[in-house]
């Protein structure tokens, strides 16, 4: 009995396990501690999967891969969800090479990658500027019968849309989304709006602009689209869409349209655009902003100024003395 060594206490083993997965990051020692705890009958013995996750969380990726290889070599099978957790950690740590190795290990262990796992790898590939590999992954998903879900499309549209080959196929991608996801979420619709503005394909953006959580969000999206107009035709499509769904459009949206047309050198189109349908303001200062910007960004003549004032008078009449003075000065200031 004198030669018996005292058994290590479970709490001491837990502290050692924490040390060898955090500071020291050693798979071999950590796994030996786990085995010792298991033999002692400790109820809450940490699993192999948990050790690998703890090593990954502490950026000991070489030890993670050693643990995966060791487990695979011993004939044991890791849990499918472990690979999902490791891919999430790799994404968080922006470690694209480890994400690729984990994805390979997943398949080597005989698992068929899930849509979520493909999405995680796709995300980190794009964030790491590995666009060719990202494109190939999307092709592999189709070839292997792995379905794309809403998150796949959001990632494709949000993260990788600057890939020129996908820009040219935006309509095709949109049609694929329509056929596979009949009820788009606001997040997916917003990704389509932004992607369409990047082409630009204003009609496609407008097709998805109303799918939002609330009216305020729709109005913000209209203003976003207004910032990507390339022509008077685009501006008219946007205005007509707003009028169809809103009966009127805001001064803020008009100013966004005006700025966009000015950038495109279409200043001469702004006044006719305003006269065709003047935005509706809520107070005198809204109309002051319209007049100020018309004078600043366009070559508006005295006749057009008179027509603008007549249009405003039909919509708004609550002018104070200061505003009346401003209107007269604006009319005279040529």
mmCIF file of C-alpha atoms in Angstrom:
data_model
loop_
_atom_site.group_PDB
_atom_site.id
_atom_site.type_symbol
_atom_site.label_atom_id
_atom_site.label_comp_id
_atom_site.label_asym_id
_atom_site.label_seq_id
_atom_site.Cartn_x
_atom_site.Cartn_y
_atom_site.Cartn_z
ATOM 1 C CA UNK A 1 0.000 0.000 0.000
ATOM 2 C CA UNK A 2 2.974 2.253 0.679
ATOM 3 C CA UNK A 3 3.842 2.166 -3.012
ATOM 4 C CA UNK A 4 0.393 3.376 -4.138
ATOM 5 C CA UNK A 5 0.363 6.855 -5.639
ATOM 6 C CA UNK A 6 -2.556 9.104 -4.765
ATOM 7 C CA UNK A 7 -5.024 9.527 -7.604
ATOM 8 C CA UNK A 8 -5.183 13.017 -9.058
ATOM 9 C CA UNK A 9 -8.272 14.927 -8.106
ATOM 10 C CA UNK A 10 -10.790 15.637 -10.907
ATOM 11 C CA UNK A 11 -10.627 19.390 -10.265
ATOM 12 C CA UNK A 12 -6.850 19.317 -10.720
ATOM 13 C CA UNK A 13 -7.231 17.376 -13.958
ATOM 14 C CA UNK A 14 -9.772 19.918 -15.208
ATOM 15 C CA UNK A 15 -7.328 22.763 -14.549
ATOM 16 C CA UNK A 16 -4.562 20.873 -16.343
ATOM 17 C CA UNK A 17 -6.894 20.206 -19.269
ATOM 18 C CA UNK A 18 -7.732 23.901 -19.464
ATOM 19 C CA UNK A 19 -4.016 24.731 -19.476
ATOM 20 C CA UNK A 20 -3.150 22.241 -22.210
ATOM 21 C CA UNK A 21 -5.954 23.455 -24.475
ATOM 22 C CA UNK A 22 -5.390 27.156 -23.855
ATOM 23 C CA UNK A 23 -1.883 28.370 -22.989
ATOM 24 C CA UNK A 24 0.200 25.355 -23.998
ATOM 25 C CA UNK A 25 -2.128 24.013 -26.659
ATOM 26 C CA UNK A 26 -1.034 20.369 -26.758
ATOM 27 C CA UNK A 27 -3.411 17.788 -28.185
ATOM 28 C CA UNK A 28 -1.482 14.733 -26.961
ATOM 29 C CA UNK A 29 -1.371 15.801 -23.304
ATOM 30 C CA UNK A 30 -4.950 17.089 -23.347
ATOM 31 C CA UNK A 31 -6.239 13.812 -24.770
ATOM 32 C CA UNK A 32 -4.261 11.805 -22.177
ATOM 33 C CA UNK A 33 -5.829 13.864 -19.392
ATOM 34 C CA UNK A 34 -9.256 13.196 -20.913
ATOM 35 C CA UNK A 35 -8.557 9.446 -20.949
ATOM 36 C CA UNK A 36 -7.416 9.572 -17.301
ATOM 37 C CA UNK A 37 -10.641 11.363 -16.325
ATOM 38 C CA UNK A 38 -12.686 8.790 -18.220
ATOM 39 C CA UNK A 39 -10.929 5.879 -16.441
ATOM 40 C CA UNK A 40 -11.550 7.536 -13.090
ATOM 41 C CA UNK A 41 -15.261 7.601 -13.883
ATOM 42 C CA UNK A 42 -15.537 11.386 -13.774
ATOM 43 C CA UNK A 43 -19.115 12.079 -14.824
ATOM 44 C CA UNK A 44 -18.492 15.259 -16.816
ATOM 45 C CA UNK A 45 -15.397 14.038 -18.670
ATOM 46 C CA UNK A 46 -14.676 16.357 -21.611
ATOM 47 C CA UNK A 47 -15.218 14.752 -25.009
ATOM 48 C CA UNK A 48 -12.665 14.595 -27.812
ATOM 49 C CA UNK A 49 -14.821 17.032 -29.798
ATOM 50 C CA UNK A 50 -14.785 19.534 -26.937
ATOM 51 C CA UNK A 51 -10.991 19.355 -26.656
ATOM 52 C CA UNK A 52 -10.644 20.093 -30.370
ATOM 53 C CA UNK A 53 -13.035 23.028 -30.093
ATOM 54 C CA UNK A 54 -11.117 24.407 -27.089
ATOM 55 C CA UNK A 55 -7.841 24.125 -28.996
ATOM 56 C CA UNK A 56 -9.394 25.906 -31.999
ATOM 57 C CA UNK A 57 -10.836 28.682 -29.848
ATOM 58 C CA UNK A 58 -7.306 29.329 -28.587
ATOM 59 C CA UNK A 59 -5.868 29.309 -32.143
ATOM 60 C CA UNK A 60 -3.879 26.085 -31.750
ATOM 61 C CA UNK A 61 -4.817 24.972 -35.244
ATOM 62 C CA UNK A 62 -1.843 22.683 -35.797
ATOM 63 C CA UNK A 63 -2.913 20.777 -32.675
ATOM 64 C CA UNK A 64 -6.508 20.687 -33.926
ATOM 65 C CA UNK A 65 -5.368 19.023 -37.139
ATOM 66 C CA UNK A 66 -3.133 16.645 -35.172
ATOM 67 C CA UNK A 67 -6.131 15.658 -33.049
ATOM 68 C CA UNK A 68 -8.315 15.104 -36.134
ATOM 69 C CA UNK A 69 -5.620 13.001 -37.800
ATOM 70 C CA UNK A 70 -4.992 11.022 -34.597
ATOM 71 C CA UNK A 71 -8.680 10.282 -34.109
ATOM 72 C CA UNK A 72 -9.095 9.325 -37.752
ATOM 73 C CA UNK A 73 -6.002 7.102 -37.620
ATOM 74 C CA UNK A 74 -7.291 5.244 -34.568
ATOM 75 C CA UNK A 75 -10.472 4.321 -36.425
ATOM 76 C CA UNK A 76 -12.720 6.559 -34.344
ATOM 77 C CA UNK A 77 -15.227 8.902 -35.959
ATOM 78 C CA UNK A 78 -15.654 12.512 -34.921
ATOM 79 C CA UNK A 79 -19.103 14.053 -34.655
ATOM 80 C CA UNK A 80 -20.489 15.689 -37.813
ATOM 81 C CA UNK A 81 -21.394 18.859 -35.910
ATOM 82 C CA UNK A 82 -17.803 19.216 -34.707
ATOM 83 C CA UNK A 83 -16.720 20.206 -38.215
ATOM 84 C CA UNK A 84 -19.445 22.862 -38.341
ATOM 85 C CA UNK A 85 -18.205 24.319 -35.052
ATOM 86 C CA UNK A 86 -14.589 24.303 -36.248
ATOM 87 C CA UNK A 87 -15.550 26.038 -39.507
ATOM 88 C CA UNK A 88 -17.379 28.725 -37.529
ATOM 89 C CA UNK A 89 -14.287 29.305 -35.384
ATOM 90 C CA UNK A 90 -12.034 29.389 -38.473
ATOM 91 C CA UNK A 91 -14.340 32.006 -40.016
ATOM 92 C CA UNK A 92 -14.275 34.058 -36.834
ATOM 93 C CA UNK A 93 -10.469 33.837 -36.757
ATOM 94 C CA UNK A 94 -10.240 34.540 -40.529
ATOM 95 C CA UNK A 95 -8.098 31.421 -40.969
ATOM 96 C CA UNK A 96 -8.925 30.329 -44.489
ATOM 97 C CA UNK A 97 -6.242 27.621 -44.754
ATOM 98 C CA UNK A 98 -7.514 25.853 -41.652
ATOM 99 C CA UNK A 99 -11.097 26.130 -42.904
ATOM 100 C CA UNK A 100 -10.052 24.374 -46.110
ATOM 101 C CA UNK A 101 -8.214 21.651 -44.167
ATOM 102 C CA UNK A 102 -11.212 21.098 -41.881
ATOM 103 C CA UNK A 103 -13.504 20.837 -44.911
ATOM 104 C CA UNK A 104 -11.190 18.209 -46.435
ATOM 105 C CA UNK A 105 -11.051 16.288 -43.143
ATOM 106 C CA UNK A 106 -14.841 16.328 -42.994
ATOM 107 C CA UNK A 107 -15.044 14.604 -46.368
ATOM 108 C CA UNK A 108 -12.168 12.255 -45.561
ATOM 109 C CA UNK A 109 -14.124 11.045 -42.535
ATOM 110 C CA UNK A 110 -16.888 10.009 -44.921
ATOM 111 C CA UNK A 111 -19.286 12.879 -44.297
ATOM 112 C CA UNK A 112 -21.258 14.623 -47.016
ATOM 113 C CA UNK A 113 -20.904 18.410 -46.472
ATOM 114 C CA UNK A 114 -24.073 20.216 -45.473
ATOM 115 C CA UNK A 115 -25.347 23.450 -46.975
ATOM 116 C CA UNK A 116 -24.365 25.278 -43.784
ATOM 117 C CA UNK A 117 -20.809 23.936 -43.909
ATOM 118 C CA UNK A 118 -20.475 24.951 -47.569
ATOM 119 C CA UNK A 119 -21.800 28.413 -46.710
ATOM 120 C CA UNK A 120 -19.198 28.815 -43.960
ATOM 121 C CA UNK A 121 -16.351 27.817 -46.270
ATOM 122 C CA UNK A 122 -17.728 29.980 -49.087
ATOM 123 C CA UNK A 123 -17.892 32.969 -46.752
ATOM 124 C CA UNK A 124 -14.299 32.695 -45.604
ATOM 125 C CA UNK A 125 -13.015 32.047 -49.153
ATOM 126 C CA UNK A 126 -14.594 35.246 -50.417
ATOM 127 C CA UNK A 127 -13.450 37.263 -47.401
ATOM 128 C CA UNK A 128 -9.927 35.989 -48.105
ATOM 129 C CA UNK A 129 -10.096 37.100 -51.764
ATOM 130 C CA UNK A 130 -9.996 33.487 -52.997
ATOM 131 C CA UNK A 131 -12.709 34.114 -55.549
ATOM 132 C CA UNK A 132 -11.741 31.314 -57.925
ATOM 133 C CA UNK A 133 -12.050 28.744 -55.149
ATOM 134 C CA UNK A 134 -15.360 30.305 -54.079
ATOM 135 C CA UNK A 135 -16.744 29.933 -57.602
ATOM 136 C CA UNK A 136 -15.560 26.317 -57.725
ATOM 137 C CA UNK A 137 -17.237 25.576 -54.392
ATOM 138 C CA UNK A 138 -20.590 26.828 -55.728
ATOM 139 C CA UNK A 139 -20.141 24.585 -58.786
ATOM 140 C CA UNK A 140 -19.232 21.633 -56.548
ATOM 141 C CA UNK A 141 -22.368 22.177 -54.473
ATOM 142 C CA UNK A 142 -24.513 21.798 -57.587
ATOM 143 C CA UNK A 143 -22.523 18.804 -58.855
ATOM 144 C CA UNK A 144 -22.806 17.018 -55.499
ATOM 145 C CA UNK A 145 -26.501 17.760 -55.109
ATOM 146 C CA UNK A 146 -25.998 20.091 -52.139
ATOM 147 C CA UNK A 147 -28.892 22.516 -52.175
ATOM 148 C CA UNK A 148 -28.303 26.235 -51.896
ATOM 149 C CA UNK A 149 -30.412 27.898 -49.234
ATOM 150 C CA UNK A 150 -31.248 31.525 -48.578
ATOM 151 C CA UNK A 151 -27.973 32.115 -46.742
ATOM 152 C CA UNK A 152 -26.039 30.744 -49.725
ATOM 153 C CA UNK A 153 -27.653 33.287 -52.018
ATOM 154 C CA UNK A 154 -27.218 36.136 -49.541
ATOM 155 C CA UNK A 155 -23.516 35.330 -49.262
ATOM 156 C CA UNK A 156 -23.212 35.029 -53.022
ATOM 157 C CA UNK A 157 -24.924 38.379 -53.609
ATOM 158 C CA UNK A 158 -23.424 40.278 -50.688
ATOM 159 C CA UNK A 159 -19.871 38.992 -50.465
ATOM 160 C CA UNK A 160 -18.879 37.865 -53.929
ATOM 161 C CA UNK A 161 -20.857 40.016 -56.295
ATOM 162 C CA UNK A 162 -17.795 41.883 -57.522
ATOM 163 C CA UNK A 163 -16.842 38.692 -59.404
ATOM 164 C CA UNK A 164 -17.554 39.806 -62.971
ATOM 165 C CA UNK A 165 -18.817 36.400 -64.149
ATOM 166 C CA UNK A 166 -21.569 36.524 -61.542
ATOM 167 C CA UNK A 167 -22.490 40.121 -62.357
ATOM 168 C CA UNK A 168 -23.275 39.082 -65.903
ATOM 169 C CA UNK A 169 -25.481 36.257 -64.626
ATOM 170 C CA UNK A 170 -27.433 38.256 -62.057
ATOM 171 C CA UNK A 171 -30.766 37.800 -63.843
ATOM 172 C CA UNK A 172 -30.134 34.062 -64.043
ATOM 173 C CA UNK A 173 -29.258 33.957 -60.342
ATOM 174 C CA UNK A 174 -32.420 35.936 -59.585
ATOM 175 C CA UNK A 175 -34.533 33.461 -61.573
ATOM 176 C CA UNK A 176 -32.882 30.568 -59.717
ATOM 177 C CA UNK A 177 -33.775 32.213 -56.414
ATOM 178 C CA UNK A 178 -37.373 32.683 -57.558
ATOM 179 C CA UNK A 179 -37.658 28.989 -58.442
ATOM 180 C CA UNK A 180 -36.043 27.634 -55.275
ATOM 181 C CA UNK A 181 -37.116 30.207 -52.665
ATOM 182 C CA UNK A 182 -40.633 31.395 -53.519
ATOM 183 C CA UNK A 183 -40.952 33.476 -50.342
ATOM 184 C CA UNK A 184 -37.882 35.673 -50.022
ATOM 185 C CA UNK A 185 -36.898 37.163 -46.674
ATOM 186 C CA UNK A 186 -36.175 40.895 -46.325
ATOM 187 C CA UNK A 187 -32.459 40.065 -45.986
ATOM 188 C CA UNK A 188 -32.368 38.166 -49.282
ATOM 189 C CA UNK A 189 -34.438 40.839 -51.042
ATOM 190 C CA UNK A 190 -32.060 43.537 -49.775
ATOM 191 C CA UNK A 191 -29.063 41.561 -51.054
ATOM 192 C CA UNK A 192 -30.751 41.385 -54.474
ATOM 193 C CA UNK A 193 -31.458 45.137 -54.426
ATOM 194 C CA UNK A 194 -27.815 45.947 -53.678
ATOM 195 C CA UNK A 195 -26.539 43.484 -56.255
ATOM 196 C CA UNK A 196 -28.894 44.893 -58.895
ATOM 197 C CA UNK A 197 -27.666 48.415 -58.143
ATOM 198 C CA UNK A 198 -24.121 47.207 -58.684
ATOM 199 C CA UNK A 199 -24.777 46.157 -62.293
ATOM 200 C CA UNK A 200 -26.859 48.408 -62.476
ATOM 201 C CA UNK A 201 -30.226 46.781 -63.159
ATOM 202 C CA UNK A 202 -32.695 49.239 -61.649
ATOM 203 C CA UNK A 203 -35.836 47.285 -62.703
ATOM 204 C CA UNK A 204 -34.523 44.202 -60.874
ATOM 205 C CA UNK A 205 -33.791 46.301 -57.798
ATOM 206 C CA UNK A 206 -37.332 47.669 -57.863
ATOM 207 C CA UNK A 207 -38.775 44.152 -58.190
ATOM 208 C CA UNK A 208 -37.389 43.343 -54.735
ATOM 209 C CA UNK A 209 -37.503 46.699 -52.993
ATOM 210 C CA UNK A 210 -40.883 46.281 -51.260
ATOM 211 C CA UNK A 211 -39.889 43.095 -49.416
ATOM 212 C CA UNK A 212 -38.918 44.691 -46.115
ATOM 213 C CA UNK A 213 -39.827 44.660 -42.438
ATOM 214 C CA UNK A 214 -41.466 48.080 -42.430
ATOM 215 C CA UNK A 215 -42.298 51.162 -44.494
ATOM 216 C CA UNK A 216 -39.322 53.117 -43.177
ATOM 217 C CA UNK A 217 -36.960 50.425 -44.419
ATOM 218 C CA UNK A 218 -38.551 50.544 -47.875
ATOM 219 C CA UNK A 219 -38.045 54.315 -47.991
ATOM 220 C CA UNK A 220 -34.359 53.879 -47.093
ATOM 221 C CA UNK A 221 -33.993 51.334 -49.878
ATOM 222 C CA UNK A 222 -35.572 53.715 -52.378
ATOM 223 C CA UNK A 223 -32.971 56.313 -51.418
ATOM 224 C CA UNK A 224 -30.202 53.709 -51.802
ATOM 225 C CA UNK A 225 -31.414 52.868 -55.314
ATOM 226 C CA UNK A 226 -31.634 56.589 -56.121
ATOM 227 C CA UNK A 227 -27.904 56.828 -55.438
ATOM 228 C CA UNK A 228 -27.178 54.366 -58.260
ATOM 229 C CA UNK A 229 -29.216 55.842 -61.099
ATOM 230 C CA UNK A 230 -27.450 56.117 -64.441
ATOM 231 C CA UNK A 231 -30.039 57.956 -66.517
ATOM 232 C CA UNK A 232 -33.283 59.924 -66.590
ATOM 233 C CA UNK A 233 -35.031 56.705 -67.635
ATOM 234 C CA UNK A 234 -33.870 55.015 -64.433
ATOM 235 C CA UNK A 235 -35.012 58.014 -62.401
ATOM 236 C CA UNK A 236 -38.463 57.896 -64.002
ATOM 237 C CA UNK A 237 -38.763 54.162 -63.318
ATOM 238 C CA UNK A 238 -37.884 54.766 -59.677
ATOM 239 C CA UNK A 239 -40.301 57.694 -59.305
ATOM 240 C CA UNK A 240 -43.143 55.806 -61.017
ATOM 241 C CA UNK A 241 -42.559 52.803 -58.782
ATOM 242 C CA UNK A 242 -42.705 54.992 -55.692
ATOM 243 C CA UNK A 243 -45.882 56.736 -56.868
ATOM 244 C CA UNK A 244 -47.540 53.418 -57.644
ATOM 245 C CA UNK A 245 -46.902 52.149 -54.130
ATOM 246 C CA UNK A 246 -46.816 55.393 -52.144
ATOM 247 C CA UNK A 247 -49.035 57.855 -54.117
ATOM 248 C CA UNK A 248 -46.317 60.445 -53.499
ATOM 249 C CA UNK A 249 -42.598 60.576 -52.939
ATOM 250 C CA UNK A 250 -40.566 62.424 -50.362
ATOM 251 C CA UNK A 251 -38.353 65.462 -50.738
ATOM 252 C CA UNK A 252 -35.467 63.397 -49.379
ATOM 253 C CA UNK A 253 -35.875 60.900 -52.215
ATOM 254 C CA UNK A 254 -36.138 63.692 -54.787
ATOM 255 C CA UNK A 255 -32.881 65.208 -53.550
ATOM 256 C CA UNK A 256 -31.174 61.792 -53.783
ATOM 257 C CA UNK A 257 -32.407 61.409 -57.369
ATOM 258 C CA UNK A 258 -31.236 64.926 -58.183
ATOM 259 C CA UNK A 259 -27.735 64.284 -56.820
ATOM 260 C CA UNK A 260 -27.476 61.060 -58.790
ATOM 261 C CA UNK A 261 -28.565 62.675 -62.071
ATOM 262 C CA UNK A 262 -26.129 65.547 -61.493
ATOM 263 C CA UNK A 263 -23.257 63.078 -61.081
ATOM 264 C CA UNK A 264 -24.205 61.531 -64.423
ATOM 265 C CA UNK A 265 -24.155 64.945 -66.113
ATOM 266 C CA UNK A 266 -27.934 64.953 -66.610
ATOM 267 C CA UNK A 267 -28.590 68.335 -64.958
ATOM 268 C CA UNK A 268 -30.902 69.421 -67.774
ATOM 269 C CA UNK A 269 -33.238 66.507 -66.999
ATOM 270 C CA UNK A 270 -33.817 67.494 -63.376
ATOM 271 C CA UNK A 271 -36.241 70.394 -63.857
ATOM 272 C CA UNK A 272 -38.555 68.538 -66.297
ATOM 273 C CA UNK A 273 -38.418 65.603 -63.896
ATOM 274 C CA UNK A 274 -39.499 67.826 -60.999
ATOM 275 C CA UNK A 275 -42.272 69.475 -63.029
ATOM 276 C CA UNK A 276 -43.665 66.101 -64.103
ATOM 277 C CA UNK A 277 -44.254 65.146 -60.463
ATOM 278 C CA UNK A 278 -43.140 67.377 -57.649
ATOM 279 C CA UNK A 279 -42.254 65.654 -54.369
ATOM 280 C CA UNK A 280 -44.587 66.336 -51.477
ATOM 281 C CA UNK A 281 -43.069 68.110 -48.508
ATOM 282 C CA UNK A 282 -44.358 68.105 -44.949
ATOM 283 C CA UNK A 283 -43.322 71.664 -44.134
ATOM 284 C CA UNK A 284 -42.034 74.833 -45.755
ATOM 285 C CA UNK A 285 -38.367 73.946 -45.169
ATOM 286 C CA UNK A 286 -38.784 70.832 -47.369
ATOM 287 C CA UNK A 287 -39.747 72.975 -50.338
ATOM 288 C CA UNK A 288 -36.956 75.404 -49.540
ATOM 289 C CA UNK A 289 -34.512 72.481 -49.871
ATOM 290 C CA UNK A 290 -36.019 71.590 -53.278
ATOM 291 C CA UNK A 291 -35.721 75.158 -54.552
ATOM 292 C CA UNK A 292 -32.212 75.624 -53.191
ATOM 293 C CA UNK A 293 -30.972 72.476 -54.898
ATOM 294 C CA UNK A 294 -32.724 73.236 -58.178
ATOM 295 C CA UNK A 295 -30.956 76.595 -58.269
ATOM 296 C CA UNK A 296 -27.634 75.085 -57.277
ATOM 297 C CA UNK A 297 -27.481 72.050 -59.581
ATOM 298 C CA UNK A 298 -29.485 73.074 -62.651
ATOM 299 C CA UNK A 299 -29.655 75.794 -65.288
ATOM 300 C CA UNK A 300 -33.228 76.653 -64.401
ATOM 301 C CA UNK A 301 -34.768 79.628 -66.218
ATOM 302 C CA UNK A 302 -37.334 82.153 -65.026
ATOM 303 C CA UNK A 303 -40.242 80.412 -66.772
ATOM 304 C CA UNK A 304 -39.376 77.074 -65.170
ATOM 305 C CA UNK A 305 -39.054 78.778 -61.795
ATOM 306 C CA UNK A 306 -42.551 80.144 -62.158
ATOM 307 C CA UNK A 307 -43.876 76.685 -63.062
ATOM 308 C CA UNK A 308 -42.141 75.144 -60.038
ATOM 309 C CA UNK A 309 -43.664 77.759 -57.711
ATOM 310 C CA UNK A 310 -47.129 77.146 -59.169
ATOM 311 C CA UNK A 311 -46.719 73.416 -58.576
ATOM 312 C CA UNK A 312 -45.633 74.051 -54.989
ATOM 313 C CA UNK A 313 -48.589 76.393 -54.403
ATOM 314 C CA UNK A 314 -50.988 73.568 -55.321
ATOM 315 C CA UNK A 315 -49.473 71.367 -52.624
ATOM 316 C CA UNK A 316 -48.570 73.776 -49.844
ATOM 317 C CA UNK A 317 -49.792 77.203 -48.754
ATOM 318 C CA UNK A 318 -48.697 77.573 -45.131
ATOM 319 C CA UNK A 319 -45.888 80.050 -45.802
ATOM 320 C CA UNK A 320 -44.599 82.361 -43.082
ATOM 321 C CA UNK A 321 -43.169 85.789 -43.904
ATOM 322 C CA UNK A 322 -39.571 84.594 -43.953
ATOM 323 C CA UNK A 323 -40.420 81.871 -46.455
ATOM 324 C CA UNK A 324 -42.386 84.274 -48.654
ATOM 325 C CA UNK A 325 -39.316 86.491 -48.789
ATOM 326 C CA UNK A 326 -37.142 83.482 -49.654
ATOM 327 C CA UNK A 327 -39.507 82.507 -52.491
ATOM 328 C CA UNK A 328 -39.406 85.997 -53.991
ATOM 329 C CA UNK A 329 -35.617 86.131 -53.769
ATOM 330 C CA UNK A 330 -35.340 82.672 -55.317
ATOM 331 C CA UNK A 331 -37.569 83.739 -58.202
ATOM 332 C CA UNK A 332 -35.545 86.881 -58.851
ATOM 333 C CA UNK A 333 -32.103 85.313 -58.357
ATOM 334 C CA UNK A 334 -31.006 84.436 -61.861
#
